[in-house]
Amino acid sequence: MKPVQLIDKFLNNITMYRLLVYGLSLLLAGAILCSATGKLHIATPALLASSAVILTVCYIADRLLPILWEAYANNYSSLITGLILCCILPPVTSPHDLALEGAGALIAVGSKYIIARHHKHIFNPAALAALILGLTSLLPATWWIGSPVMLPFAVIFGLLVLRKVRRFQLFTSFLVASLFVATVLGLMHHQTITYILTTAFKSSPLMFLGTVMLTEPSTTPPGVWQQRIYGLLVGALFTSQLKFGFVSATPELALILGNVFTYLVSPKYKLRLKLKSKTRLAPHIYDFSFVGGHDLDFRPGQYLEWTLPRTKPDSRGNRRIFSIASAPGEEELHIATKTYEPGSSFKKELVDLRPGAVIVAGQLAGAFVLPKELDQKIVFIAGGIGITPFVSMAKDMIKRQQQRDIVLLYLVSNPTDLCYSRVWQQAEPFGLRVIPILTNADTEKTWQGLTGRLDEAMLQREVRDYAERQYYLSGPSAFVENYVGLLRHLKISHKRIITDRFSGY
Ligand SMILES: Cc1cc2nc3c(=O)[nH]c(=O)nc-3n(C[C@H](O)[C@H](O)[C@H](O)COP(=O)(O)OP(=O)(O)OC[C@H]3O[C@@H](n4cnc5c(N)ncnc54)[C@H](O)[C@@H]3O)c2cc1C
């Protein structure tokens, strides 16, 4: 297995929240070790004392505030906020300063509930707390995580986060803008390019801000272009050295101003949906139908982030991303999922929900959408539960009586996993041809259709004009990666390959 495949395997088996908790904890542990051995010029007792206060306040606030605000909480999110604060606030020991850090932690967690619209917070909580402590001159953030000795840790962790959340474009625009502005300003001060770039990476929180904080889902705009502008804006402000009266452009101010941009361009809601019914489509596949989201303005193929009321989630947390499996304008909003043994507490709770139960959904996003040109020939390749975005697209075609030329290669390991046969029947007159492929032929002797791995020969045989088509791949990350490789080998340009990776399987 290639190193990149090993990394993807690791990332596929860990949720984003868990990756952040583990990564930030390791970063902090690394910093404590470096300070204890004299490599990081921070007093170890101060680092330990500050971290203990910040994390304790975050923990208590995270338990109490959701009760006061009758809100749903993501149990990991406050821990992540606390760990980030530990990395950017100055390590201190005096009771006065420690009290201020506690106040900062309270502001950060509190802002998620107080400065929120429909249960969606507007500002990056850690950046907001740092900004308030800085503007009041009580305890300005030092961003010590940007020290040269921390750079290798920050780079490795940051790249893992970017690979996990697939936000390289956002980070690239941030990086380009910040390095461009830093270079222009540096040249004006007669600095060499080498000095400017080395300082940008080694002595500033560039990597930490651009990977861990900038990519926070709640404060990132949904569209690809909006994300690019967001990255450019934060990057340029971050290195601008601008002064607005007595306020200087700090990393936290750059991020908060970026969050204002996100707020202005993002849909401003969180849906509180009621479960209407759940249907078992296959032994381990369920379709859930919710009421309360019929006026959601989305495009088929997009997804939402779903939060379950707090019970006692396992280490994977109480939020998941699920593609919408219904058409825009349908009375009910559908999702479908597959369960596993041993499964997560989230899935168990979801499957046990009773009609009338409330679930919160938000963060509509996704660029896995059909082209506007109806004459574009298309191939869908779905791996198991990766079928969900295609269900939404097919239902929309039926609803709008839209004619397209689409071949759906539907790969399952068991024939019972083939779902939504009625949708495929109804979509056939509108140009959707379904080819089911049983990848594990041993499971069913009576199967009449195609069996085995979808390889180049099978694709060329089943889709004769394969070279002219645009490809949409949806399913577990390893599945998608595999078929991107196959298509690239067939010389299909990467511009004609659109992917939806169900990371987490
Ligand atoms: C853009 C996008 C769209 C998506 N759309 C959908 C969709 O429409 N439908 C859908 O089902 N999923 C979708 N997903 C994936 C979804 O978000 C979850 O990651 C996925 O369903 C796995 O859920 P789970 O973590 O609850 O694990 P489970 O489904 O319970 O299990 C998955 C695997 O992890 C193992 N596992 C579970 N819990 C633990 C644990 N605590 N410790 C160790 N191993 C464990 C299981 O044994 C199993 O092998 C999408 C993801 C993305 C990024």
XYZ file of C-alpha atoms and ligand atoms in Angstrom:
558
model
C 0.000 0.000 0.000
C 1.337 3.474 -0.944
C 1.937 5.969 1.924
C -0.855 8.212 0.685
C -3.279 5.260 0.726
C -2.231 4.454 4.291
C -2.867 8.066 5.291
C -6.276 8.025 3.611
C -7.124 4.751 5.348
C -6.261 6.314 8.690
C -8.246 9.477 7.887
C -11.254 7.486 6.695
C -11.449 5.716 10.018
C -11.502 8.852 12.113
C -14.068 11.642 12.255
C -12.940 15.199 11.713
C -13.700 16.148 15.329
C -11.747 13.217 16.648
C -8.797 14.039 14.391
C -8.792 17.582 15.751
C -8.993 16.489 19.382
C -6.174 13.952 18.998
C -4.053 16.234 16.807
C -4.393 19.289 19.049
C -3.728 17.185 22.157
C -0.550 15.811 20.553
C 0.454 19.325 19.507
C 0.024 20.524 23.088
C 1.851 17.483 24.477
C 4.683 18.147 21.989
C 4.837 21.759 23.149
C 5.018 20.712 26.810
C 7.850 18.312 25.966
C 9.707 20.973 23.966
C 9.321 23.502 26.771
C 10.469 20.982 29.400
C 13.601 20.247 27.333
C 14.283 23.939 26.730
C 13.578 23.862 22.975
C 10.467 26.034 23.275
C 10.998 29.197 25.283
C 7.868 28.910 27.386
C 7.814 28.024 31.093
C 6.403 24.512 31.445
C 4.445 25.277 34.664
C 2.768 28.219 32.894
C 1.810 26.054 29.905
C 0.409 23.382 32.220
C -1.465 25.875 34.421
C -2.997 27.778 31.494
C -4.039 24.589 29.708
C -5.605 23.175 32.885
C -7.664 26.334 33.512
C -8.789 26.783 29.898
C -9.777 23.140 29.423
C -11.603 22.949 32.767
C -13.641 26.095 32.065
C -14.457 24.850 28.556
C -15.596 21.504 29.962
C -17.876 23.086 32.586
C -19.264 25.688 30.164
C -19.919 22.965 27.615
C -22.001 21.059 30.178
C -23.988 24.064 31.447
C -24.598 26.387 28.513
C -26.497 23.969 26.251
C -28.954 23.438 29.129
C -29.468 27.190 29.622
C -29.912 27.799 25.896
C -31.850 24.591 25.260
C -29.401 23.935 22.472
C -27.831 20.843 21.002
C -24.119 20.583 21.597
C -21.328 18.843 19.833
C -19.366 17.379 22.701
C -16.067 17.625 20.903
C -16.437 21.140 19.699
C -15.814 22.881 23.063
C -12.826 20.653 23.747
C -11.406 21.636 20.365
C -12.046 25.312 21.161
C -10.250 24.893 24.503
C -7.254 23.165 22.921
C -6.958 25.906 20.279
C -7.103 28.579 22.980
C -4.277 26.783 24.830
C -2.177 27.146 21.652
C -2.773 30.853 21.081
C -3.171 32.523 24.510
C 0.002 33.283 26.487
C 0.964 30.629 29.055
C 0.632 32.347 32.472
C 0.814 31.488 36.163
C -0.539 34.458 38.134
C -4.064 33.939 39.511
C -5.145 37.201 37.837
C -3.982 36.096 34.387
C -5.301 32.579 34.868
C -8.692 34.081 35.752
C -8.537 36.072 32.519
C -7.799 32.903 30.566
C -10.763 31.257 32.249
C -12.874 34.236 31.192
C -11.534 33.830 27.645
C -12.563 30.174 27.640
C -16.029 31.131 28.884
C -16.364 33.811 26.186
C -15.281 31.305 23.533
C -17.744 28.570 24.499
C -20.469 31.108 25.373
C -20.168 32.787 21.966
C -21.302 29.550 20.326
C -24.672 29.985 21.978
C -24.974 33.755 22.353
C -23.590 34.978 19.033
C -25.424 32.408 16.984
C -28.252 32.377 14.531
C -30.571 29.397 14.543
C -28.057 27.448 16.657
C -25.192 28.110 14.235
C -22.342 30.128 15.680
C -21.062 33.015 13.614
C -17.507 33.585 14.812
C -14.651 31.200 15.358
C -14.995 30.910 19.171
C -11.281 30.819 20.017
C -10.488 33.734 17.679
C -13.331 35.784 19.157
C -12.138 35.223 22.735
C -8.577 36.119 21.718
C -9.831 39.260 19.975
C -11.810 40.430 23.020
C -8.904 39.766 25.403
C -6.620 41.633 22.987
C -8.843 44.634 22.246
C -9.361 45.214 25.955
C -5.573 44.833 26.436
C -6.331 42.402 29.246
C -4.369 39.472 27.839
C -3.426 39.726 24.146
C -2.920 36.408 22.326
C 0.716 35.519 21.591
C 0.072 32.721 19.075
C 3.092 30.901 20.524
C 2.109 27.902 18.410
C 3.761 29.785 15.523
C 7.231 29.282 17.104
C 9.843 27.704 14.770
C 10.174 24.581 16.928
C 6.441 23.880 16.559
C 6.471 24.194 12.755
C 7.043 20.485 11.862
C 4.161 19.449 14.186
C 1.907 22.184 12.801
C 2.704 21.245 9.182
C 2.040 17.521 9.634
C -1.141 18.061 11.621
C -2.330 20.863 9.321
C -1.860 18.757 6.180
C -3.769 15.869 7.759
C -6.640 18.232 8.606
C -6.672 19.613 5.055
C -6.658 16.117 3.546
C -9.479 15.087 5.861
C -11.718 18.089 5.220
C -10.653 18.453 1.573
C -10.182 22.183 1.850
C -6.929 22.553 -0.084
C -8.405 25.264 -2.297
C -9.371 27.322 0.728
C -5.915 26.922 2.253
C -4.166 27.667 -1.056
C -6.002 30.962 -1.490
C -5.172 31.859 2.128
C -1.504 30.976 1.567
C -1.226 32.829 -1.743
C -2.802 35.993 -0.320
C -0.769 35.999 2.895
C 2.562 35.295 1.148
C 1.819 37.881 -1.549
C 1.053 40.624 0.974
C 4.024 39.604 3.162
C 6.339 39.707 0.105
C 5.143 43.141 -1.024
C 5.519 44.581 2.488
C 8.884 42.847 3.019
C 10.290 44.136 -0.285
C 9.177 47.638 0.680
C 11.320 47.189 3.813
C 14.275 45.926 1.707
C 14.035 42.348 2.991
C 15.082 39.419 0.789
C 12.472 36.984 -0.563
C 14.169 34.112 1.303
C 13.977 35.999 4.583
C 10.328 36.970 3.993
C 9.195 33.430 3.161
C 11.230 31.777 5.918
C 9.828 34.194 8.496
C 6.278 33.689 7.219
C 6.479 29.942 7.799
C 8.837 29.680 10.757
C 7.843 32.587 12.948
C 4.151 33.088 12.417
C 1.035 30.990 13.034
C 0.477 30.748 9.249
C 0.075 26.960 9.175
C -2.011 26.703 12.335
C -4.350 29.528 11.374
C -4.701 28.423 7.741
C -5.331 24.743 8.410
C -6.843 24.178 11.849
C -8.776 27.420 12.371
C -9.663 28.666 8.897
C -11.275 25.347 7.939
C -13.741 25.272 10.858
C -16.959 24.043 9.161
C -19.424 26.364 10.940
C -17.581 29.510 9.885
C -16.572 28.455 6.363
C -18.784 29.578 3.463
C -20.498 26.758 1.537
C -19.539 27.521 -2.090
C -16.125 26.864 -3.654
C -15.739 30.455 -4.925
C -16.926 31.907 -1.640
C -14.321 29.745 0.114
C -11.599 31.077 -2.178
C -12.579 34.670 -1.422
C -12.745 33.848 2.291
C -9.202 32.400 2.154
C -7.882 35.405 0.201
C -9.507 37.840 2.607
C -8.207 36.217 5.804
C -4.749 35.609 4.276
C -4.346 39.206 3.076
C -5.587 40.726 6.345
C -3.460 38.375 8.434
C -0.176 39.665 6.981
C -1.345 43.188 6.125
C 0.037 44.949 9.241
C -2.916 47.337 8.825
C -3.992 49.564 11.703
C -7.561 50.724 12.201
C -7.161 53.416 14.858
C -5.817 51.594 17.900
C -6.724 48.190 16.416
C -3.978 46.271 14.586
C -4.538 43.472 12.104
C -3.876 40.372 14.188
C -4.533 36.757 13.129
C -7.675 36.701 15.294
C -8.996 39.941 13.770
C -8.326 38.623 10.237
C -10.283 35.456 11.013
C -13.184 37.283 12.644
C -13.501 39.666 9.675
C -13.433 36.582 7.419
C -16.257 35.131 9.538
C -18.287 38.289 8.913
C -17.866 37.628 5.185
C -18.948 34.002 5.691
C -21.989 35.130 7.613
C -23.025 37.543 4.878
C -22.762 34.969 2.079
C -24.049 31.839 3.874
C -27.573 30.522 4.240
C -28.716 31.641 7.694
C -30.590 28.778 9.235
C -30.399 25.535 11.102
C -33.260 23.198 10.477
C -35.049 21.496 13.337
C -36.528 18.509 11.567
C -39.048 16.016 12.883
C -38.723 12.361 11.977
C -41.806 11.267 10.079
C -40.856 7.711 9.275
C -37.965 5.358 8.789
C -37.910 2.565 6.244
C -35.618 -0.417 6.226
C -34.497 -0.623 2.599
C -32.098 -3.533 3.132
C -30.938 -5.536 6.158
C -28.501 -2.736 7.106
C -29.761 0.255 5.130
C -32.360 2.700 6.386
C -34.116 5.635 4.760
C -35.269 8.426 7.097
C -37.904 10.928 6.144
C -38.165 14.247 7.989
C -40.701 17.045 7.947
C -39.865 20.707 8.428
C -37.346 21.153 5.620
C -39.538 21.344 2.524
C -38.504 24.942 1.732
C -34.774 24.213 1.978
C -33.136 25.685 -1.107
C -30.579 23.098 -2.200
C -29.244 21.447 -5.330
C -29.522 17.658 -5.779
C -26.236 16.091 -4.684
C -25.627 18.465 -1.767
C -25.375 17.423 1.865
C -26.191 18.649 5.355
C -24.502 18.230 8.712
C -26.808 16.407 11.145
C -26.623 16.744 14.937
C -28.336 14.373 17.357
C -29.545 15.586 20.758
C -26.891 14.967 23.359
C -27.106 11.623 25.012
C -23.819 9.881 25.550
C -22.061 9.783 22.200
C -19.013 7.610 21.715
C -15.674 9.086 20.766
C -16.963 9.735 17.213
C -19.304 12.421 18.483
C -22.874 13.389 17.687
C -22.578 14.983 14.227
C -22.491 13.389 10.804
C -22.676 14.513 7.216
C -25.395 12.903 5.127
C -26.293 13.622 1.520
C -29.874 14.623 0.928
C -31.716 11.738 -0.726
C -34.807 13.678 -1.834
C -35.480 16.284 -4.494
C -35.697 20.024 -3.764
C -39.281 21.043 -3.050
C -40.353 17.565 -1.895
C -42.636 17.643 1.137
C -40.194 15.514 3.159
C -36.432 15.629 3.411
C -34.779 12.197 3.142
C -31.431 10.734 4.101
C -30.269 7.139 3.972
C -27.517 5.369 5.810
C -25.910 2.022 6.382
C -25.287 0.500 9.797
C -22.364 -1.637 10.894
C -21.395 -3.952 13.729
C -19.802 -2.640 15.845
C -21.415 0.627 14.857
C -21.162 4.117 16.244
C -23.470 5.384 18.981
C -24.690 7.990 16.459
C -25.993 5.349 14.075
C -27.562 3.328 16.879
C -29.370 6.386 18.172
C -30.446 7.427 14.687
C -31.914 4.005 13.947
C -33.702 4.030 17.325
C -35.315 7.452 16.767
C -39.087 7.380 17.016
C -41.451 9.374 14.802
C -41.701 12.909 16.178
C -38.086 12.972 17.385
C -36.186 16.154 16.532
C -32.820 16.306 14.796
C -30.910 19.431 13.825
C -29.467 19.867 10.331
C -27.357 22.685 8.930
C -24.233 23.537 6.961
C -25.746 22.857 3.560
C -22.815 22.401 1.186
C -21.403 20.405 -1.684
C -20.380 20.932 -5.290
C -21.392 17.420 -6.364
C -24.147 18.729 -8.608
C -25.238 18.059 -12.177
C -24.066 20.345 -14.983
C -26.542 22.923 -16.252
C -26.106 21.601 -19.832
C -28.730 18.893 -20.277
C -26.962 17.399 -23.319
C -23.818 16.506 -21.333
C -23.579 12.684 -21.276
C -22.860 11.348 -17.819
C -21.806 8.197 -15.939
C -22.665 7.835 -12.260
C -20.542 5.324 -10.323
C -22.027 4.559 -6.904
C -20.468 2.370 -4.232
C -23.171 1.001 -1.900
C -24.642 3.775 0.241
C -22.876 6.263 -2.061
C -26.108 6.031 -4.044
C -27.815 8.752 -1.960
C -26.842 11.884 -3.961
C -27.868 10.079 -7.161
C -31.279 9.351 -5.630
C -31.764 13.076 -5.126
C -30.660 13.809 -8.704
C -32.928 11.107 -10.168
C -35.943 12.253 -8.120
C -35.313 15.812 -9.318
C -35.150 14.684 -12.971
C -38.474 12.890 -12.525
C -40.074 15.851 -10.769
C -38.934 18.316 -13.391
C -39.436 15.859 -16.291
C -35.860 16.599 -17.288
C -34.285 14.542 -20.066
C -30.597 13.572 -19.696
C -28.312 10.755 -20.881
C -27.000 9.045 -17.754
C -25.633 5.561 -17.078
C -25.628 4.591 -13.411
C -23.138 1.868 -12.477
C -24.440 0.775 -9.105
C -21.914 -1.406 -7.261
C -22.975 -3.460 -4.253
C -21.470 -6.451 -2.503
C -24.868 -8.005 -1.815
C -27.975 -7.928 -4.059
C -30.170 -6.998 -1.096
C -28.228 -3.721 -0.857
C -29.674 -2.500 -4.171
C -32.140 0.189 -3.092
C -34.613 2.672 -4.570
C -35.652 0.416 -7.496
C -38.877 2.456 -7.929
C -36.896 5.658 -8.371
C -34.743 4.029 -11.078
C -37.838 2.696 -12.875
C -39.459 6.131 -12.853
C -36.250 7.829 -13.994
C -35.666 5.456 -16.921
C -37.978 7.306 -19.373
C -35.962 10.449 -18.609
C -32.707 8.855 -19.744
C -31.282 7.195 -16.612
C -30.082 3.645 -17.343
C -29.115 1.598 -14.277
C -26.526 -1.181 -14.454
C -26.258 -3.008 -11.124
C -22.939 -4.748 -10.503
C -22.496 -7.378 -7.813
C -18.918 -7.069 -6.615
C -19.004 -10.181 -4.451
C -20.338 -12.911 -6.756
C -20.102 -15.580 -4.032
C -22.996 -14.058 -2.114
C -25.672 -14.867 -4.705
C -25.657 -17.809 -7.099
C -28.902 -16.838 -8.873
C -27.731 -13.324 -9.798
C -28.209 -12.718 -13.528
C -26.443 -9.371 -13.875
C -22.840 -8.242 -13.970
C -20.464 -9.547 -11.334
C -16.952 -8.805 -10.159
C -14.838 -5.691 -10.037
C -15.691 -2.834 -12.325
C -12.539 -2.700 -14.431
C -11.566 -0.869 -17.585
C -12.785 -3.666 -19.874
C -16.200 -3.781 -18.173
C -16.604 -0.005 -18.328
C -15.638 0.131 -22.016
C -18.014 -2.737 -22.800
C -21.014 -1.375 -20.877
C -20.548 2.300 -21.741
C -19.362 2.351 -25.343
C -19.096 6.138 -25.535
C -17.280 6.248 -22.170
C -14.638 8.677 -23.513
C -17.262 11.381 -24.192
C -18.879 11.308 -20.765
C -18.569 13.219 -17.524
C -18.112 11.043 -14.415
C -19.697 11.367 -10.976
C -18.224 9.064 -8.319
C -19.824 8.636 -4.903
C -19.082 6.254 -2.041
C -16.492 5.482 0.626
C -13.227 7.390 0.074
C -11.208 4.271 -0.863
C -13.863 3.354 -3.456
C -13.817 6.821 -5.001
C -10.010 6.941 -5.018
C -9.860 3.568 -6.765
C -12.196 4.612 -9.595
C -10.564 8.008 -10.039
C -7.385 5.991 -10.711
C -9.183 3.761 -13.220
C -10.681 6.725 -15.086
C -7.392 8.609 -15.178
C -5.777 5.477 -16.598
C -8.416 5.580 -19.339
C -7.261 9.161 -20.049
C -10.436 10.783 -18.739
C -9.433 14.328 -17.837
C -9.638 15.154 -14.115
C -11.944 18.045 -15.079
C -14.538 15.466 -16.115
C -14.338 13.519 -12.853
C -16.463 14.847 -9.992
C -16.275 13.099 -6.660
C -18.221 12.805 -3.417
C -16.147 10.991 -0.826
C -18.120 9.521 2.063
C -15.252 9.780 4.517
C -16.016 7.932 7.745
C -16.629 4.492 6.217
C -19.994 14.608 1.653
C -20.391 13.396 2.472
C -21.631 12.832 2.272
C -22.013 11.711 3.013
N -23.240 11.169 2.798
C -23.589 10.053 3.464
C -24.860 9.431 3.242
O -25.683 9.917 2.467
N -25.133 8.300 3.921
C -24.242 7.746 4.811
O -24.540 6.698 5.384
N -23.058 8.291 5.044
C -22.707 9.441 4.404
N -21.494 10.015 4.658
C -20.597 9.396 5.656
C -21.100 9.740 7.069
O -20.879 11.095 7.345
C -20.392 8.894 8.148
O -19.023 9.220 8.188
C -20.533 7.402 7.892
O -21.902 7.112 7.733
C -19.924 6.574 9.021
O -20.736 6.750 10.151
P -20.294 6.394 11.650
O -19.077 7.178 12.012
O -21.492 6.617 12.473
O -19.813 4.889 11.612
P -20.632 3.544 11.350
O -21.418 3.642 10.093
O -21.329 3.077 12.562
O -19.392 2.556 11.091
C -18.496 2.743 9.988
C -17.237 1.917 10.265
O -16.562 2.432 11.440
C -16.522 1.433 12.483
N -16.833 2.120 13.755
C -18.016 2.668 14.129
N -17.927 3.252 15.342
C -16.654 3.079 15.749
C -15.910 3.486 16.891
N -16.470 4.153 17.899
N -14.596 3.157 16.948
C -14.010 2.478 15.953
N -14.645 2.054 14.830
C -15.943 2.353 14.725
C -17.600 0.414 12.105
O -17.323 -0.856 12.635
C -17.554 0.445 10.589
O -16.498 -0.341 10.090
C -21.115 11.157 3.960
C -19.884 11.757 4.189
C -19.519 12.857 3.456
C -18.183 13.495 3.725
